[in-house]
Coordinates of C-alpha atoms in Angstrom, one line a residue:
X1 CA 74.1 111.5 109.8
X2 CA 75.7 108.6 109.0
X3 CA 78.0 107.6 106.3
X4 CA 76.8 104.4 104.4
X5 CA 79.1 103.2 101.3
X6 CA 78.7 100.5 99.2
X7 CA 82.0 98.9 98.0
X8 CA 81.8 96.7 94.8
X9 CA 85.2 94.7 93.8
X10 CA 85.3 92.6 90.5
X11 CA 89.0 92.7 89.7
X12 CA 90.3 89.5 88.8
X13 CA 88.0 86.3 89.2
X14 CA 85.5 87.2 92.7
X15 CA 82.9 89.1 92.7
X16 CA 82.0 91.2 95.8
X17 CA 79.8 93.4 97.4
X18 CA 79.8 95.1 100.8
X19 CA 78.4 97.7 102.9
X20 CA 80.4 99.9 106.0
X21 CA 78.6 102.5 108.0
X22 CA 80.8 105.2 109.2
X23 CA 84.0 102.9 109.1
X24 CA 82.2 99.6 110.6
X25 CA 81.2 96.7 108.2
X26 CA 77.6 95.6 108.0
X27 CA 77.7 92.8 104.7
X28 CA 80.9 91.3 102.9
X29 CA 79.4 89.1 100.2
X30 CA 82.0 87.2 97.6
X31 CA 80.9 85.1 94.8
X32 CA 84.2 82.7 94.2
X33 CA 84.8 81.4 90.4
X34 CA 85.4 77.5 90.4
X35 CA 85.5 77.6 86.6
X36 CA 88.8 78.5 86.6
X37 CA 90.3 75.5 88.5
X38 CA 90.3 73.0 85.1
X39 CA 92.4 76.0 83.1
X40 CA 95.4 76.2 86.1
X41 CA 94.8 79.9 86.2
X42 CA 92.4 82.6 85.3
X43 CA 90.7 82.7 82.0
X44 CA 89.6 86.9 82.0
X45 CA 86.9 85.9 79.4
X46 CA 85.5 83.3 82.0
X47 CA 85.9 85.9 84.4
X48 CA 84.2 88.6 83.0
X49 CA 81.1 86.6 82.2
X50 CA 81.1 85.2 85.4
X51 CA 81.1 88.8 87.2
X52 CA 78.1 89.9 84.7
X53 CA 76.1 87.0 85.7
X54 CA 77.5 87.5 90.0
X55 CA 77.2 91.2 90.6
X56 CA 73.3 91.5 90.5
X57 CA 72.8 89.2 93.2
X58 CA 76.1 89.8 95.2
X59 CA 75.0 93.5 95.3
X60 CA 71.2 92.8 96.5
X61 CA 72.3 89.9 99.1
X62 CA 75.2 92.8 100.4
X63 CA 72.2 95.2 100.8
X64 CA 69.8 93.1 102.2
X65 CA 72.5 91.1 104.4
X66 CA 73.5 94.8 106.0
X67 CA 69.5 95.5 106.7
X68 CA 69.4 98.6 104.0
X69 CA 67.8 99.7 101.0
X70 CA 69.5 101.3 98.1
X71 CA 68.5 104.6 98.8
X72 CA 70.2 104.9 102.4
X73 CA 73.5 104.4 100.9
X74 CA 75.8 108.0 100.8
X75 CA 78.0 106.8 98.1
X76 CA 79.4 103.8 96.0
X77 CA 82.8 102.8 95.9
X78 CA 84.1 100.3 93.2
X79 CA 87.4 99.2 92.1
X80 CA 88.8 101.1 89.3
X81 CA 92.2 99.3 89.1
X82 CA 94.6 97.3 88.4
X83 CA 93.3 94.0 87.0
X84 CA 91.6 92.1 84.5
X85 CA 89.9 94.6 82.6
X86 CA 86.9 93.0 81.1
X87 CA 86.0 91.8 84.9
X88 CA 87.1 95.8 86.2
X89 CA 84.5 96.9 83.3
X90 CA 81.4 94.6 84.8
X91 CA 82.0 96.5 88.4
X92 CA 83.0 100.0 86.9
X93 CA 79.5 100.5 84.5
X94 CA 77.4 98.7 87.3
X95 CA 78.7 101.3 89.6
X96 CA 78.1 104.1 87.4
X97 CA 74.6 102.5 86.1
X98 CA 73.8 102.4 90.2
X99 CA 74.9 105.4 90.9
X100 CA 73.2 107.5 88.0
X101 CA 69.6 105.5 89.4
X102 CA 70.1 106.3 93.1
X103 CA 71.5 110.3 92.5
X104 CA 74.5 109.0 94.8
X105 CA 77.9 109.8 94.3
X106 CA 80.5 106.9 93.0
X107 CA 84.2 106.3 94.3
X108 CA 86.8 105.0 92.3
X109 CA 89.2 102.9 94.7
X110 CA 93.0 101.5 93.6
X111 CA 92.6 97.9 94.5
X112 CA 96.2 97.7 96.0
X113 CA 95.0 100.4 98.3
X114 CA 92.0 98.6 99.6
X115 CA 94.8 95.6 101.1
X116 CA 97.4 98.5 102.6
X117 CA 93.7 99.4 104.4
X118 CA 92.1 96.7 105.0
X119 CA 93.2 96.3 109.0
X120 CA 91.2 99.7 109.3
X121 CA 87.5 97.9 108.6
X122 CA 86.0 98.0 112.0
X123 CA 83.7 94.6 113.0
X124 CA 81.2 95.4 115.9
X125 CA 82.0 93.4 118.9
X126 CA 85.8 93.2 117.4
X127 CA 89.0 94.5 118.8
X128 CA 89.5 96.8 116.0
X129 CA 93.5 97.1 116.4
X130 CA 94.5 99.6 113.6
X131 CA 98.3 101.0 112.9
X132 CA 99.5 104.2 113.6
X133 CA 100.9 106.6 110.6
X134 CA 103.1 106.1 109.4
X135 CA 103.2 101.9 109.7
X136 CA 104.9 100.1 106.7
X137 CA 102.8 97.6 104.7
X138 CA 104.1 94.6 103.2
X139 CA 101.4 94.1 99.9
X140 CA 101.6 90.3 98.6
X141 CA 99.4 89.2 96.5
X142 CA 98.9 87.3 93.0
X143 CA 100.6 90.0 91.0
X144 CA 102.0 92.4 93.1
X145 CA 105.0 92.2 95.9
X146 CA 105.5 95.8 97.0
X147 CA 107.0 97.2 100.6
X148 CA 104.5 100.5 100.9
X149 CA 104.9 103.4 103.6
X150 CA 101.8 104.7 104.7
X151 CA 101.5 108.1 106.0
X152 CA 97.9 108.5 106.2
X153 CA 94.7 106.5 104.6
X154 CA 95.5 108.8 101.2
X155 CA 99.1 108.9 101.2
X156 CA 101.8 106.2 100.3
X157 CA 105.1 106.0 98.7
X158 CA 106.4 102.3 97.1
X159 CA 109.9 101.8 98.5
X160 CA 110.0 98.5 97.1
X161 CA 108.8 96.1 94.6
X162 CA 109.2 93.2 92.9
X163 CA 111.3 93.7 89.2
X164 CA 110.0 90.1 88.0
X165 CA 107.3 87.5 89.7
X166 CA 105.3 88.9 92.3
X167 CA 105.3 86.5 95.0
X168 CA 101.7 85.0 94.8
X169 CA 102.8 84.1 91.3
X170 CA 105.9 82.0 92.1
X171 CA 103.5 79.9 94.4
X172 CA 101.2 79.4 91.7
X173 CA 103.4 78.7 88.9
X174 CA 105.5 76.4 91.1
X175 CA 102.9 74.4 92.2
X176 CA 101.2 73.7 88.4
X177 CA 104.6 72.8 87.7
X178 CA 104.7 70.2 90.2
X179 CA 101.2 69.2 89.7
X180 CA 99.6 70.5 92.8
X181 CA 97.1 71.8 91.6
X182 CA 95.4 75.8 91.5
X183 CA 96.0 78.2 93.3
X184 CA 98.9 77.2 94.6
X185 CA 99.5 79.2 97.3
X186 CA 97.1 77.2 99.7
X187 CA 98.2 73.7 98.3
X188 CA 101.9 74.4 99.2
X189 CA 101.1 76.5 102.4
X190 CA 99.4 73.3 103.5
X191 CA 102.1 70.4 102.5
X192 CA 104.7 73.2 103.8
X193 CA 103.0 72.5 107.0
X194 CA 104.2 68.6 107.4
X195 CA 107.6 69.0 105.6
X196 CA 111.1 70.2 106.5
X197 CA 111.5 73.5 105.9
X198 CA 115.8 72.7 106.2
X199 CA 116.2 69.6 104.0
X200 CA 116.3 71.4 100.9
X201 CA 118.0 75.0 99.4
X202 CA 117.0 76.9 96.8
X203 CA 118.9 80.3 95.5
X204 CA 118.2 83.4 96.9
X205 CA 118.6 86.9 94.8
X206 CA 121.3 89.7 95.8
X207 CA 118.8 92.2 94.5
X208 CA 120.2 96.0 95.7
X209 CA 118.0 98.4 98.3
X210 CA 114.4 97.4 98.9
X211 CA 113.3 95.5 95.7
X212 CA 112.2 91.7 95.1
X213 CA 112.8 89.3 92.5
X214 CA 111.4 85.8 92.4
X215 CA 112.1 83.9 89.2
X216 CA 115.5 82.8 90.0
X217 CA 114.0 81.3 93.2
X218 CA 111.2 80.0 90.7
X219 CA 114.3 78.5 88.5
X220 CA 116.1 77.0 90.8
X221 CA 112.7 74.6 91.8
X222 CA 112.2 74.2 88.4
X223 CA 115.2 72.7 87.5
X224 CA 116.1 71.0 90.8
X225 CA 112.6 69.1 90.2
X226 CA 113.0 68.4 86.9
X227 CA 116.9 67.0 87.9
X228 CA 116.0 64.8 90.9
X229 CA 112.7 63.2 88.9
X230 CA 115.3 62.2 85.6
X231 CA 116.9 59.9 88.4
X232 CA 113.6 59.2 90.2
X233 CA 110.6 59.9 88.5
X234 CA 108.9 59.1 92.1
X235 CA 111.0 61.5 93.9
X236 CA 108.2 64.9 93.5
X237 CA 105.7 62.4 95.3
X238 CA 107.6 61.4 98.0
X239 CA 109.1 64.1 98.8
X240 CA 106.5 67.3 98.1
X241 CA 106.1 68.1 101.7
X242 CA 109.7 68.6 102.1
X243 CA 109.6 70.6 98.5
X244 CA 106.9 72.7 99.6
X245 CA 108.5 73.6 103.2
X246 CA 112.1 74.6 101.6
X247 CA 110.3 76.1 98.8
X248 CA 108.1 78.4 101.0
X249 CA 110.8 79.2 103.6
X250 CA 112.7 80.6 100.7
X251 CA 110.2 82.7 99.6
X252 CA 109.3 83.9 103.3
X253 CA 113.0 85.0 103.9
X254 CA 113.1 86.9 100.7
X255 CA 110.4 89.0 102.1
X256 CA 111.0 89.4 105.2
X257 CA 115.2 90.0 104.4
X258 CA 113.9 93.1 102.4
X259 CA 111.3 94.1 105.2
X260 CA 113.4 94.1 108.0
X261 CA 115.9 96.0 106.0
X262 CA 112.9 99.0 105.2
X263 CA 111.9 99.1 108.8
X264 CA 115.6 99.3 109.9
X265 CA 116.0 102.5 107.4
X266 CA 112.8 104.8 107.9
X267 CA 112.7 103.5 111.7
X268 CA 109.6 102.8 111.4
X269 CA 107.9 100.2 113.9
X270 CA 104.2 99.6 112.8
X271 CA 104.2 97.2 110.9
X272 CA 101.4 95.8 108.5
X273 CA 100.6 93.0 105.8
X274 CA 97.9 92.5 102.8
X275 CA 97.0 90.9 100.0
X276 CA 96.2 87.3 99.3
X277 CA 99.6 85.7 100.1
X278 CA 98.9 87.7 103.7
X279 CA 96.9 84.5 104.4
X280 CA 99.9 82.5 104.0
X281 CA 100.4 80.8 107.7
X282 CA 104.0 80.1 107.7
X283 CA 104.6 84.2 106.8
X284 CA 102.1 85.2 109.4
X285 CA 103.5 83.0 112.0
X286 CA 107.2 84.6 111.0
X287 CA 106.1 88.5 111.1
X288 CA 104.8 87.9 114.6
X289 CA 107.7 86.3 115.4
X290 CA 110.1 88.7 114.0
X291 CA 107.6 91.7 115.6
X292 CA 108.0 90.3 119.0
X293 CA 112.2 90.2 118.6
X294 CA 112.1 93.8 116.8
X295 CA 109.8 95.2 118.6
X296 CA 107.8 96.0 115.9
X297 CA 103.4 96.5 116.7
X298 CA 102.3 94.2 114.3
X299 CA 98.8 93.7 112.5
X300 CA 97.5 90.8 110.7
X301 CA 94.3 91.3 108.4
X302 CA 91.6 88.5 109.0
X303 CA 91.8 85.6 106.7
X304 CA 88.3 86.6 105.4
X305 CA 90.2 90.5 104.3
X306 CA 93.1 88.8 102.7
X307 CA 91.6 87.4 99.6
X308 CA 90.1 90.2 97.6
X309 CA 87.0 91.7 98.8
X310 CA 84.6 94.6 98.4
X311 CA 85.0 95.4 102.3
X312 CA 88.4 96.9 101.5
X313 CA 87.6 98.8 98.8
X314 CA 84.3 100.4 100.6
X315 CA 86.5 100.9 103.4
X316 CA 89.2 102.9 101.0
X317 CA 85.8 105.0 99.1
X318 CA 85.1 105.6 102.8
X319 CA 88.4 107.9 103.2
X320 CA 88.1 109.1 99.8
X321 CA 84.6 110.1 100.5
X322 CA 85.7 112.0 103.5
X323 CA 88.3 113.6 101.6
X324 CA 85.4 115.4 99.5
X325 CA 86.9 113.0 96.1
X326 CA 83.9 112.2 93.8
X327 CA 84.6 110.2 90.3
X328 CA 83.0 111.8 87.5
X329 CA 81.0 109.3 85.4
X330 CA 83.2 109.3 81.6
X331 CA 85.9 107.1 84.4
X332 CA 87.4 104.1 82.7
X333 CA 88.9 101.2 84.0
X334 CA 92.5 100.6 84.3
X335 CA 95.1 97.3 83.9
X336 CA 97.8 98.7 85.5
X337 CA 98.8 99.9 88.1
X338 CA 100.9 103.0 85.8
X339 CA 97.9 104.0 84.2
X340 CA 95.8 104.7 87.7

């Protein structure tokens, strides 16, 4: 008989629904919040009501979208953790709520867990290239930069992380301070593209073993910016592509400085990336490059897995399922990621 989950995700400011049957995804619905764009930056009370007024419809279009009815599904996975935790609330009672209708058994999923996994959701008519165990995993997201060895779908070990910004947050930081606009990530991936990555330097941490740090990098913009427009107040306009490049390629070689280094030390050669700054093109185009002069068997999410999505987590319930883990129903969200 087969294995049907549903996997809700409400975490920070989408709201998502999807269903996998026995590993293979059927639906992947997101409902994207535009209200935050005005604010710079999430607002959690927007977000919250946002996901209360999303997940209704998100759930029913995931179900009906996979060709189902609630009462084939075998279990339902939701995000437990970390986030926002009015928005990890709205997915965590609906969960429960669905879950005490249908008799079915809920899931609780670590949403950093769902990105390490996401290159395990299997698409019919796909390639379906998946790591080997152990494979390294380098998680980069909005507020989270973490090097992660992963032994098996249940079993990981941090040996790195970031001490300050996460990268995701430098991007977005950096580019509302130069007026770009949010999120930044996209905006400066895209000028990055038609600047010179060489024209200008920023600093670079000496940060010791596998750990990140990103606000000197963040500094250095910052004042170098603010510097250069005091004598031009033009200059940020004409030269933001150029900005962007140097600015990105800084970032990109902080990450990948530390992630060659990890690879090099548990001589470990699958190698794997996740989380939204995994869409980033200039470091996906560099981890292929630097897999094909390592060695390394690399694997890239889809763009459509990087962003945060209920197809990861339903994927993650679906090893905890198979594990025999249930979540008993007095479960309570979590912030952080210490409190999981």
């Amino acid at each position: 008989m087969a294995d049907i989950i549903l996997g809700i995700e409400s975490s920070c400011d989408d709201t998502s629904a999807a269903v996998i049957r026995d590993g293979y995804l059927l639906s992947n619905v997101i409902a994207s919040q535009q209200v935050h764009k005005d604010f710079g930056g999430v607002v959690p009370e927007l977000a919250s009501r946002a996901h209360e007024a999303n997940i209704v419809p998100v759930v029913s279009q995931a179900l009906s979208r996979a060709g189902i009815t609630p009462a084939d599904l075998t279990a339902i996975a939701f995000t437990r953790g970390p986030g926002l935790l009015g928005s990890l609330l709205v997915g965590t009672s609906f969960a429960k709520a669905l879950g005490v209708a249908l008799d079915k058994p809920i899931v609780m999923v670590n949403h950093l867990q769902g990105h390490i996994l996401a290159n395990f959701i299997k698409q019919e008519g796909a390639e379906n290239r998946q790591p080997s165990f152990p494979y390294l995993c380098l998680l980069v997201s909005g507020g989270n930069s973490q090097i992660v060895r992963v032994d098996s779908p249940l079993e990981f070990e941090i040996l790195g992380q970031t001490i300050d910004d996460a990268v995701g947050e430098a991007f977005d930081k950096c580019a509302k301070m130069m007026g770009l606009g949010y999120p930044g990530g996209p905006v400066i991936d895209r000028l990055a593209k038609l600047g010179d990555p060489t024209r200008f330097t920023f600093a670079k941490p000496h940060i010791p073993g596998l750990d990140y740090s990103f606000s000197g990098v963040k500094t250095s913009l910052l004042y170098f910016v603010r510097d250069e427009m005091a004598k031009d107040p033009e200059f940020m306009e004409k030269n933001k592509e150029d900005i962007c490049a140097s600015f990105q390629k800084t970032l990109i070689d902080i990450l990948m400085d530390k992630l060659v280094k990890a690879a090099r030390q548990t001589g470990i050669r699958e190698i794997t990336i996740g989380g939204g700054v995994s869409a980033n093109s200039g470091l996906r185009q560099r981890i292929l490059e630097e897999g094909k002069r390592r060695r390394w068997n690399t694997y890239l999410p889809e763009f459509k897995f990087t962003t945060d999505n209920a197809a990861m987590i339903a994927i993650a319930g679906y090893f905890h399922y198979l594990a025999g883990e249930r979540t008993a129903l007095d479960v309570a969200p979590v912030s952080r990621m210490s409190d999981f």
